[in-house]
Short mmCIF file of C-alpha atoms in Angstrom, two decimals:
data_model
loop_
_atom_site.label_atom_id
_atom_site.label_comp_id
_atom_site.label_asym_id
_atom_site.label_seq_id
_atom_site.Cartn_x
_atom_site.Cartn_y
_atom_site.Cartn_z
CA MET X 23 80.06 96.33 -28.12
CA THR X 24 79.14 92.80 -28.42
CA GLN X 25 81.85 90.22 -28.87
CA ASP X 26 81.47 87.38 -31.32
CA VAL X 27 81.64 84.00 -29.66
CA GLU X 28 82.91 81.01 -31.59
CA MET X 29 80.38 78.22 -31.32
CA LYS X 30 81.75 74.69 -31.52
CA GLU X 31 79.71 71.68 -32.48
CA LEU X 32 79.12 69.42 -29.56
CA PRO X 33 79.45 65.70 -30.23
CA ALA X 34 76.25 63.76 -30.22
CA PRO X 35 75.66 61.82 -27.04
CA SER X 36 76.53 58.17 -27.60
CA ASN X 37 74.47 55.38 -26.23
CA SER X 38 77.03 53.33 -24.33
CA ALA X 39 74.54 50.65 -23.54
CA SER X 40 73.87 49.86 -27.19
CA SER X 41 77.53 50.03 -28.30
CA SER X 42 78.96 47.98 -25.42
CA PRO X 43 79.38 44.25 -26.04
CA PRO X 44 76.81 41.95 -24.44
CA SER X 45 77.65 40.66 -20.99
CA THR X 46 78.24 37.03 -20.05
CA LEU X 47 74.81 36.88 -18.45
CA GLN X 48 73.20 38.11 -21.68
CA HIS X 49 75.04 35.39 -23.60
CA LEU X 50 73.74 32.78 -21.18
CA LYS X 51 70.19 34.06 -21.63
CA GLU X 52 70.55 33.74 -25.40
CA ILE X 53 71.80 30.18 -24.91
CA ALA X 54 68.76 29.46 -22.73
CA SER X 55 66.53 30.74 -25.52
CA LEU X 56 68.36 28.46 -27.95
CA ILE X 57 67.78 25.50 -25.61
CA GLU X 58 64.06 26.31 -25.48
CA THR X 59 63.84 26.48 -29.28
CA GLY X 60 65.75 23.21 -29.72
CA ALA X 61 63.68 21.42 -27.09
CA TYR X 62 60.32 22.40 -28.58
CA ALA X 63 61.46 21.75 -32.16
CA ARG X 64 63.31 18.57 -31.11
CA GLU X 65 66.42 19.68 -33.00
CA VAL X 66 69.53 18.10 -31.54
CA ARG X 67 71.84 20.31 -33.61
CA ARG X 68 70.73 23.36 -31.63
CA ILE X 69 71.66 21.63 -28.38
CA MET X 70 75.07 20.76 -29.85
CA ARG X 71 75.52 24.43 -30.66
CA VAL X 72 74.66 25.23 -27.05
CA VAL X 73 77.56 23.07 -25.85
CA ARG X 74 79.99 24.80 -28.21
CA LEU X 75 78.85 28.27 -27.12
CA THR X 76 79.13 27.30 -23.45
CA MET X 77 82.73 26.12 -23.84
CA ALA X 78 83.57 29.52 -25.33
CA LEU X 79 82.13 31.26 -22.23
CA ARG X 80 83.74 28.90 -19.74
CA ARG X 81 86.52 31.24 -18.59
CA LYS X 82 84.10 34.11 -18.06
CA LEU X 83 81.88 32.29 -15.58
CA ASN X 84 81.81 33.43 -11.97
CA ALA X 85 79.53 32.93 -8.99
CA THR X 86 77.68 36.19 -9.53
CA VAL X 87 76.83 35.51 -13.16
CA LEU X 88 75.73 31.97 -12.33
CA ALA X 89 73.52 33.18 -9.50
CA SER X 90 71.82 35.71 -11.77
CA PHE X 91 71.31 33.08 -14.47
CA LEU X 92 69.84 30.57 -12.01
CA ASN X 93 67.37 33.24 -10.86
CA PHE X 94 66.48 33.81 -14.50
CA ALA X 95 66.14 30.19 -15.64
CA LEU X 96 64.76 28.44 -12.54
CA THR X 97 61.91 29.11 -10.18
CA PRO X 98 63.25 30.98 -7.12
CA GLY X 99 62.56 28.93 -4.02
CA SER X 100 62.26 25.61 -5.84
CA GLU X 101 64.19 22.56 -4.69
CA LEU X 102 66.53 22.59 -7.71
CA HIS X 103 67.15 26.32 -7.35
CA GLY X 104 68.10 25.95 -3.70
CA ARG X 105 70.32 22.93 -4.33
CA LEU X 106 72.33 24.61 -7.08
CA PHE X 107 72.61 27.82 -5.08
CA SER X 108 74.09 25.87 -2.15
CA TYR X 109 77.06 24.83 -4.32
CA LEU X 110 77.97 28.40 -5.25
CA PRO X 111 80.38 30.39 -3.05
CA LYS X 112 79.01 33.50 -1.34
CA GLU X 113 80.42 36.75 -2.77
CA ASP X 114 80.05 40.45 -2.06
CA GLU X 115 76.92 41.95 -3.49
CA HIS X 116 78.89 44.91 -4.86
CA ASP X 117 80.73 42.55 -7.25
CA MET X 118 77.54 41.37 -8.87
CA ASP X 119 77.39 41.85 -12.62
CA VAL X 120 73.65 42.21 -12.98
CA ASP X 121 72.23 42.69 -16.45
CA THR X 122 69.61 45.37 -16.06
CA ALA X 123 68.63 45.38 -19.72
CA THR X 124 65.29 43.87 -20.33
CA SER X 125 65.43 40.88 -22.60
CA GLY X 126 62.74 39.59 -24.85
CA THR X 127 64.03 36.04 -24.52
CA GLN X 128 62.55 35.41 -21.09
CA ILE X 129 61.61 31.83 -20.27
CA VAL X 130 58.62 30.93 -18.21
CA ALA X 131 60.22 29.82 -14.98
CA LYS X 132 57.19 28.11 -13.49
CA HIS X 133 57.59 25.07 -15.72
CA SER X 134 61.32 24.76 -16.47
CA LEU X 135 62.30 22.51 -19.31
CA PRO X 136 64.30 19.37 -18.43
CA GLU X 137 66.95 20.48 -20.94
CA LEU X 138 67.31 23.78 -19.11
CA GLU X 139 67.58 22.04 -15.73
CA ILE X 140 70.36 19.77 -17.00
CA TYR X 141 72.10 22.77 -18.53
CA CYS X 142 72.06 24.57 -15.17
CA TYR X 143 73.60 21.48 -13.57
CA LEU X 144 76.28 21.47 -16.28
CA LEU X 145 77.14 25.15 -15.80
CA VAL X 146 77.49 24.85 -12.04
CA LEU X 147 79.54 21.64 -12.35
CA ILE X 148 81.99 23.20 -14.82
CA PHE X 149 82.37 26.24 -12.57
CA LEU X 150 83.07 24.11 -9.48
CA ILE X 151 85.72 22.04 -11.26
CA ASP X 152 87.43 25.16 -12.62
CA GLN X 153 87.44 26.63 -9.10
CA LYS X 154 88.95 23.34 -7.77
CA ARG X 155 86.01 22.81 -5.40
CA TYR X 156 86.05 19.07 -6.06
CA ASN X 157 83.90 17.90 -3.12
CA GLU X 158 81.07 20.24 -4.12
CA ALA X 159 81.57 19.14 -7.74
CA LYS X 160 81.14 15.49 -6.73
CA ALA X 161 77.90 16.28 -4.93
CA CYS X 162 76.58 18.35 -7.85
CA ALA X 163 77.55 15.66 -10.37
CA SER X 164 75.86 12.90 -8.37
CA ALA X 165 72.66 14.94 -8.13
CA SER X 166 72.68 15.64 -11.87
CA ILE X 167 73.17 11.95 -12.70
CA ALA X 168 70.25 11.01 -10.45
CA ARG X 169 68.09 13.51 -12.35
CA LEU X 170 69.30 12.23 -15.73
CA LYS X 171 68.21 8.66 -15.01
CA ASN X 172 64.58 9.82 -15.04
CA LEU X 173 64.83 11.62 -18.40
CA ASN X 174 64.49 9.92 -21.77
CA ARG X 175 64.62 12.75 -24.32
CA ARG X 176 66.86 12.88 -27.36
CA THR X 177 67.48 16.58 -26.88
CA VAL X 178 68.97 15.82 -23.45
CA ASP X 179 71.47 13.28 -24.80
CA VAL X 180 74.06 15.86 -25.88
CA LEU X 181 74.02 17.63 -22.51
CA ALA X 182 73.99 14.26 -20.73
CA SER X 183 77.17 13.14 -22.50
CA ARG X 184 78.99 16.22 -21.17
CA LEU X 185 77.63 15.61 -17.68
CA TYR X 186 78.91 12.02 -17.79
CA PHE X 187 82.39 13.30 -18.63
CA TYR X 188 82.53 15.85 -15.81
CA TYR X 189 80.95 13.33 -13.41
CA SER X 190 83.86 10.98 -13.99
CA LEU X 191 86.39 13.82 -13.96
CA SER X 192 85.24 15.11 -10.56
CA TYR X 193 85.74 11.68 -9.00
CA GLU X 194 89.07 11.17 -10.77
CA LEU X 195 90.43 14.45 -9.43
CA THR X 196 89.67 13.31 -5.87
CA GLY X 197 91.09 9.81 -6.38
CA ASP X 198 87.71 8.08 -5.98
CA LEU X 199 87.32 6.80 -9.53
CA ALA X 200 86.64 3.21 -8.46
CA GLU X 201 83.50 4.28 -6.55
CA ILE X 202 81.52 5.16 -9.69
CA ARG X 203 82.43 2.14 -11.86
CA GLY X 204 79.19 0.34 -11.06
CA ASN X 205 77.19 3.50 -11.67
CA LEU X 206 78.91 4.03 -15.04
CA LEU X 207 78.06 0.46 -16.06
CA SER X 208 74.43 1.08 -15.08
CA LEU X 209 74.36 4.33 -17.09
CA HIS X 210 75.85 2.57 -20.10
CA ARG X 211 73.14 -0.09 -19.92
CA ILE X 212 70.44 2.61 -19.71
CA ALA X 213 71.95 4.48 -22.69
CA THR X 214 72.00 1.24 -24.70
CA LEU X 215 68.34 0.53 -23.96
CA ARG X 216 67.39 4.09 -24.90
CA ARG X 217 69.52 3.93 -28.10
CA ASP X 218 71.51 6.94 -26.94
CA GLU X 219 74.56 6.32 -29.14
CA LEU X 220 76.43 9.47 -28.10
CA GLY X 221 75.95 8.53 -24.45
CA GLN X 222 77.15 4.99 -25.19
CA GLU X 223 80.32 6.36 -26.82
CA THR X 224 81.07 8.64 -23.90
CA LEU X 225 80.33 6.08 -21.20
CA LEU X 226 82.33 3.35 -22.95
CA ASN X 227 85.37 5.63 -23.03
CA LEU X 228 84.87 6.58 -19.38
CA LEU X 229 84.67 2.92 -18.40
CA LEU X 230 87.80 2.09 -20.39
CA ARG X 231 89.60 4.99 -18.72
CA ASN X 232 88.35 3.75 -15.35
CA TYR X 233 89.71 0.25 -15.93
CA LEU X 234 93.04 1.44 -17.38
CA HIS X 235 93.52 3.84 -14.46
CA TYR X 236 93.77 0.78 -12.18
CA ASN X 237 95.66 -1.34 -14.78
CA LEU X 238 92.67 -3.65 -15.31
CA TYR X 239 93.48 -4.32 -18.96
CA ASP X 240 91.72 -7.70 -19.20
CA GLN X 241 88.43 -6.28 -17.92
CA ALA X 242 88.76 -3.33 -20.29
CA GLU X 243 89.25 -5.63 -23.27
CA LYS X 244 86.26 -7.78 -22.28
CA LEU X 245 84.04 -4.71 -22.03
CA ARG X 246 85.32 -3.29 -25.32
CA SER X 247 84.81 -6.56 -27.21
CA LYS X 248 81.24 -7.03 -25.94
CA ALA X 249 80.04 -3.43 -26.16
CA PRO X 250 77.64 -2.69 -29.06
CA ARG X 251 79.30 -1.28 -32.18
CA PHE X 252 77.94 1.59 -34.26
CA GLU X 253 79.15 4.50 -36.35
CA ALA X 254 81.04 7.15 -34.38
CA HIS X 255 79.06 10.34 -33.72
CA SER X 256 81.77 12.41 -32.01
CA ASN X 257 85.28 12.76 -33.38
CA GLN X 258 86.65 13.52 -29.91
CA GLN X 259 85.13 10.38 -28.42
CA PHE X 260 86.37 8.30 -31.34
CA CYS X 261 89.92 9.61 -30.81
CA ARG X 262 89.76 8.69 -27.13
CA TYR X 263 88.49 5.23 -28.01
CA LEU X 264 91.38 4.68 -30.44
CA PHE X 265 93.89 5.82 -27.80
CA TYR X 266 92.53 3.44 -25.16
CA LEU X 267 92.38 0.63 -27.73
CA GLY X 268 96.02 1.28 -28.62
CA LYS X 269 97.06 1.05 -24.97
CA ILE X 270 95.18 -2.22 -24.51
CA ARG X 271 96.72 -3.70 -27.67
CA THR X 272 100.20 -2.62 -26.53
CA ILE X 273 99.90 -4.38 -23.18
CA GLN X 274 98.60 -7.48 -24.98
CA LEU X 275 101.73 -7.51 -27.23
CA GLU X 276 99.68 -6.78 -30.36
CA TYR X 277 102.03 -4.04 -31.48
CA THR X 278 100.93 -3.78 -35.12
CA ASP X 279 97.29 -3.09 -34.24
CA ALA X 280 98.37 -0.81 -31.39
CA LYS X 281 100.55 1.26 -33.71
CA GLU X 282 97.69 1.73 -36.18
CA SER X 283 95.24 2.79 -33.47
CA LEU X 284 97.64 5.23 -31.79
CA LEU X 285 98.75 6.89 -35.01
CA GLN X 286 95.14 7.22 -36.15
CA ALA X 287 94.16 8.79 -32.81
CA ALA X 288 97.02 11.30 -33.05
CA ARG X 289 96.09 12.15 -36.65
CA LYS X 290 92.37 12.62 -35.97
CA ALA X 291 92.79 14.64 -32.76
CA PRO X 292 92.10 18.38 -32.97
CA LEU X 293 95.11 20.70 -33.07
CA ALA X 294 93.95 22.35 -29.85
CA ALA X 295 94.19 19.02 -27.96
CA LEU X 296 97.96 19.27 -27.54
CA GLY X 297 98.17 17.18 -24.37
CA PHE X 298 96.19 14.33 -25.93
CA ARG X 299 98.36 14.34 -29.05
CA VAL X 300 101.50 14.29 -26.92
CA GLN X 301 100.28 11.18 -25.08
CA CYS X 302 99.38 9.46 -28.34
CA ASN X 303 102.83 10.20 -29.76
CA LYS X 304 104.60 8.93 -26.63
CA TRP X 305 102.86 5.57 -26.79
CA ALA X 306 103.23 5.37 -30.57
CA ILE X 307 107.01 5.95 -30.28
CA ILE X 308 107.36 3.14 -27.75
CA VAL X 309 105.26 0.78 -29.89
CA ARG X 310 107.30 1.53 -33.00
CA LEU X 311 110.50 0.87 -31.08
CA LEU X 312 109.10 -2.45 -29.87
CA LEU X 313 108.32 -3.31 -33.50
CA GLY X 314 111.94 -2.67 -34.42
CA GLU X 315 111.22 0.61 -36.20
CA ILE X 316 113.01 3.90 -35.62
CA PRO X 317 110.67 6.94 -35.67
CA GLU X 318 111.68 9.85 -37.87
CA ARG X 319 113.22 12.93 -36.30
CA THR X 320 110.27 15.04 -37.44
CA VAL X 321 108.05 13.15 -34.96
CA PHE X 322 110.02 14.68 -32.07
CA MET X 323 110.16 18.16 -33.59
CA GLN X 324 106.41 18.79 -33.83
CA LYS X 325 105.30 22.23 -32.70
CA GLY X 326 104.75 22.40 -28.96
CA MET X 327 105.95 18.82 -28.33
CA GLU X 328 109.75 19.22 -28.30
CA ASN X 329 110.18 19.36 -24.52
CA ALA X 330 107.56 16.71 -23.76
CA LEU X 331 109.09 14.22 -26.23
CA ARG X 332 112.73 14.92 -25.29
CA PRO X 333 113.07 11.83 -23.03
CA TYR X 334 111.67 9.62 -25.78
CA PHE X 335 114.04 11.18 -28.31
CA GLU X 336 117.06 10.23 -26.22
CA LEU X 337 115.57 6.78 -25.66
CA THR X 338 115.10 6.35 -29.40
CA ASN X 339 118.70 7.41 -30.00
CA ALA X 340 119.94 4.75 -27.55
CA VAL X 341 117.85 2.07 -29.26
CA ARG X 342 119.02 3.19 -32.71
CA ILE X 343 122.68 2.95 -31.73
CA GLY X 344 122.20 -0.32 -29.86
CA ASP X 345 124.16 0.94 -26.84
CA LEU X 346 122.90 -0.91 -23.78
CA GLU X 347 124.79 1.32 -21.33
CA LEU X 348 123.34 4.50 -22.86
CA PHE X 349 119.88 2.94 -22.80
CA ARG X 350 120.25 2.14 -19.10
CA ASN X 351 121.40 5.69 -18.31
CA VAL X 352 118.48 7.26 -20.20
CA ALA X 353 115.99 4.96 -18.45
CA GLU X 354 117.38 5.98 -15.04
CA LYS X 355 117.62 9.67 -15.91
CA PHE X 356 113.97 10.00 -16.99
CA SER X 357 112.50 7.31 -14.73
CA ASP X 358 110.08 9.79 -13.10
CA THR X 359 108.76 10.89 -16.50
CA PHE X 360 108.31 7.31 -17.67
CA ASN X 361 106.54 6.34 -14.45
CA SER X 362 104.15 9.29 -14.70
CA ASP X 363 103.41 8.38 -18.33
CA ARG X 364 102.95 4.72 -17.32
CA THR X 365 105.39 3.57 -19.99
CA HIS X 366 108.14 2.28 -17.69
CA ASN X 367 107.08 -1.37 -18.08
CA LEU X 368 107.16 -0.99 -21.85
CA ILE X 369 110.65 0.50 -21.71
CA VAL X 370 111.84 -2.55 -19.77
CA ARG X 371 110.71 -4.61 -22.76
CA LEU X 372 112.93 -2.50 -25.03
CA ARG X 373 116.14 -3.89 -23.51
CA HIS X 374 115.94 -6.92 -25.78
CA ASN X 375 115.46 -4.66 -28.82
CA VAL X 376 118.52 -2.62 -27.88
CA ILE X 377 120.63 -5.78 -27.66
CA ARG X 378 119.28 -7.03 -30.98
CA THR X 379 119.97 -3.70 -32.70
CA GLY X 380 123.52 -3.67 -31.38
CA LEU X 381 124.03 -7.24 -32.51
CA ARG X 382 122.73 -6.39 -35.97
CA ASN X 383 125.20 -3.52 -36.24
CA ILE X 384 128.03 -5.83 -35.17
CA SER X 385 127.08 -8.49 -37.73
CA ILE X 386 127.07 -5.85 -40.50
CA SER X 387 130.43 -4.39 -39.44
CA TYR X 388 132.36 -7.64 -38.84
CA SER X 389 132.56 -10.75 -41.02
CA ARG X 390 133.95 -12.68 -38.04
CA ILE X 391 134.12 -11.67 -34.38
CA SER X 392 134.66 -13.56 -31.14
CA LEU X 393 131.83 -13.94 -28.66
CA VAL X 394 134.02 -12.27 -26.01
CA ASP X 395 134.20 -9.11 -28.13
CA VAL X 396 130.45 -9.34 -28.79
CA ALA X 397 129.81 -9.35 -25.03
CA LYS X 398 132.11 -6.35 -24.57
CA LYS X 399 130.53 -4.33 -27.37
CA LEU X 400 127.02 -5.11 -26.10
CA ARG X 401 128.18 -4.20 -22.57
CA LEU X 402 126.58 -7.19 -20.95
CA ASP X 403 126.94 -6.96 -17.18
CA SER X 404 125.93 -10.51 -16.23
CA ALA X 405 127.96 -13.08 -14.31
CA ASN X 406 128.86 -15.05 -17.46
CA PRO X 407 128.72 -12.55 -20.35
CA VAL X 408 130.19 -14.92 -22.96
CA ALA X 409 127.51 -17.55 -22.40
CA ASP X 410 124.83 -14.85 -22.47
CA ALA X 411 126.26 -13.45 -25.70
CA GLU X 412 126.20 -16.92 -27.26
CA SER X 413 122.53 -17.46 -26.32
CA ILE X 414 121.60 -13.98 -27.57
CA VAL X 415 123.34 -14.59 -30.90
CA SER X 416 121.71 -18.02 -31.25
CA LYS X 417 118.22 -16.58 -30.62
CA ALA X 418 118.82 -13.72 -33.07
CA ILE X 419 119.92 -16.20 -35.78
CA ARG X 420 116.87 -18.39 -35.12
CA ASP X 421 114.49 -15.39 -35.29
CA GLY X 422 116.09 -14.18 -38.53
CA ALA X 423 117.33 -10.89 -37.06
CA ILE X 424 120.86 -11.54 -38.36
CA ASP X 425 122.28 -13.78 -41.07
CA ALA X 426 125.21 -15.49 -39.38
CA THR X 427 126.51 -18.75 -37.91
CA ILE X 428 128.26 -19.63 -34.67
CA ASP X 429 131.57 -21.49 -34.57
CA HIS X 430 131.29 -23.10 -31.14
CA ALA X 431 134.76 -24.66 -31.33
CA ASN X 432 136.55 -21.34 -31.76
CA GLY X 433 133.94 -19.15 -30.09
CA TRP X 434 133.26 -16.99 -33.13
CA MET X 435 130.26 -15.45 -34.81
CA VAL X 436 130.67 -15.62 -38.57
CA SER X 437 128.46 -13.26 -40.57
CA LYS X 438 127.33 -14.08 -44.07
CA GLU X 439 127.54 -11.67 -46.96
CA THR X 440 124.67 -9.24 -47.21
CA GLY X 441 122.47 -10.07 -50.19
CA ASP X 442 120.70 -7.69 -52.52
CA ILE X 443 117.45 -6.74 -50.83
CA TYR X 444 115.89 -5.81 -54.19
CA SER X 445 116.12 -9.44 -55.26
CA THR X 446 113.67 -10.33 -52.48
CA ASN X 447 110.00 -9.47 -51.89
CA GLU X 448 110.74 -6.89 -49.17
CA PRO X 449 110.29 -3.81 -51.44
CA GLN X 450 106.99 -5.21 -52.67
CA PHE X 451 105.73 -5.75 -49.10
CA ALA X 452 106.79 -2.23 -48.06
CA PHE X 453 105.14 -0.65 -51.10
CA ASN X 454 101.97 -2.68 -50.55
CA SER X 455 101.71 -1.58 -46.91
CA ARG X 456 102.03 2.09 -47.89
CA VAL X 457 99.38 1.78 -50.59
CA ALA X 458 97.04 0.01 -48.16
CA PHE X 459 97.60 2.80 -45.60
CA CYS X 460 96.71 5.49 -48.16
CA LEU X 461 93.60 3.63 -49.32
CA ASN X 462 92.48 3.12 -45.73
CA MET X 463 92.92 6.82 -44.98
CA HIS X 464 90.89 7.72 -48.08
CA ASN X 465 88.06 5.37 -47.09
CA GLU X 466 87.98 6.79 -43.56
CA ALA X 467 87.84 10.34 -44.93
CA VAL X 468 84.90 9.39 -47.15
CA ARG X 469 83.06 7.77 -44.25
CA ALA X 470 83.68 10.84 -42.08
CA LEU X 471 81.86 13.15 -44.52
CA ARG X 472 78.63 14.52 -43.07
CA PHE X 473 75.62 15.81 -44.92
CA PRO X 474 72.28 17.22 -43.72
CA PRO X 475 69.65 14.49 -43.44
CA ASN X 476 67.62 13.94 -46.65
CA SER X 477 69.63 16.61 -48.45
CA HIS X 478 69.37 14.61 -51.67
CA LYS X 479 65.58 14.79 -51.53
CA GLU X 480 64.17 18.16 -52.49
CA LYS X 481 60.86 19.01 -50.94
CA GLU X 482 58.37 19.41 -53.79
CA SER X 483 56.05 22.38 -53.58
CA ALA X 484 52.40 22.28 -54.74
CA GLU X 485 53.17 24.34 -57.84
CA LYS X 486 56.01 22.05 -58.93
CA ARG X 487 53.81 19.03 -58.31
CA ARG X 488 51.09 20.44 -60.62
CA GLU X 489 53.68 21.17 -63.32
CA ARG X 490 55.09 17.66 -63.05
CA GLN X 491 51.64 16.07 -63.24
CA GLN X 492 50.76 18.23 -66.24
CA GLN X 493 53.96 17.21 -68.04
CA GLU X 494 53.26 13.55 -67.31
CA GLN X 495 49.74 13.86 -68.70
CA GLU X 496 51.02 15.56 -71.89
CA LEU X 497 53.67 12.88 -72.31
CA ALA X 498 51.11 10.11 -71.87
CA LYS X 499 48.80 11.78 -74.41
CA HIS X 500 51.65 12.14 -76.88
CA ILE X 501 52.55 8.45 -76.52
CA ALA X 502 48.93 7.44 -77.01
CA GLU X 503 48.70 9.52 -80.22
CA GLU X 504 51.88 7.88 -81.57
CA ASP X 505 50.38 4.45 -80.84
CA ASP X 506 47.23 5.38 -82.78
CA ASP X 507 49.30 6.53 -85.77
CA GLU X 508 51.14 3.20 -85.87
CA PHE X 509 47.87 1.31 -86.14
#
């Protein structure tokens, strides 16, 4: 007797190769194909897209993937191929992630494009910096810069600007930033002659960073004032320029211009650039304190910045109260933080503002107070605090910080009655500054709008041209007939 057997449907075999996501090497091959298309079509926007795609793959790069890509993009055995391979660390062959799938986007390796060569330099340089192999990164960056000097192609400019940045970064990480200053100046001159505006932006910022790293503020200002001016092409480079300009203006005691530049840099910076925005806010807080302003509490409570801005919050609180002893304690407590941020010299300048704030609070609270009590409340620790208090009060009265008089015979400070501020022009000036700020922001937003080139000009096809010419002929005939009827 035969037994019935239950037959179950077997699942269809799945093609794991087609359903699996593409590997990092496959992504790099697609980027190489995009570089080839952009180079032949001379489309810079494709090269800009290449840079964005590469930054997304940055964390997935390893020596094995880079070796496979170099074999794909460059001629094996060539000088460039051997040089780039020498920078890569040797790994076990079993760890190699080789893409065995055949790709239709193969590039003829016998005649590599200059854009592809520079891109290979960029990939290897990024990998070496991420792996903290700074000496090899310096050698790779120097070789790439030597190759760039012989190329004058607009499609290379975008990749060159990134190479300039990592070239400077590799030397900064090893403490040898001063060695490349002359080379950066030479590259900036070459970029100016070639009208490479993106390269000029990047190199100008790198030179400013180079000068400011060694506290050469006068040389930085001379370079900035004489460098050619043009419309910004990169928002990131423009933010860096505003930040460096704000630092230069702060050291030169031009606090109003410095405040505007620093706040604009912090506002324009991308949300992902948290470290950059923190630095901008630190300097902006110090500048506002030097101007006699007290930043709002919301400035210190921004997302992700609470811990980094904590020392500056306590410093602001000491300045707001006018307590010189508290200010001194905060400066000593966070001295390491202020030295690492390079704001310690600016905080020393704040001592006078703390004294003036405390004196203003005293003048508001007391109609008459002795200079001895003023010295005690300000906590002056000099040899002759009464004489110092008298000179401080005299200077504050002369500068208009307080409305008071000094009775030298009795040793008193006599405050005058506080007038109605709305009877003065102060509200008008404050309102005017806010309106001007809003109008300036609107104008900058309008200027920052970007449109495709010649988007307002529609390309006319042959059929539309014939229709237009026919309509023009009919209109001319109609006008001629009307003229005949009038006669």
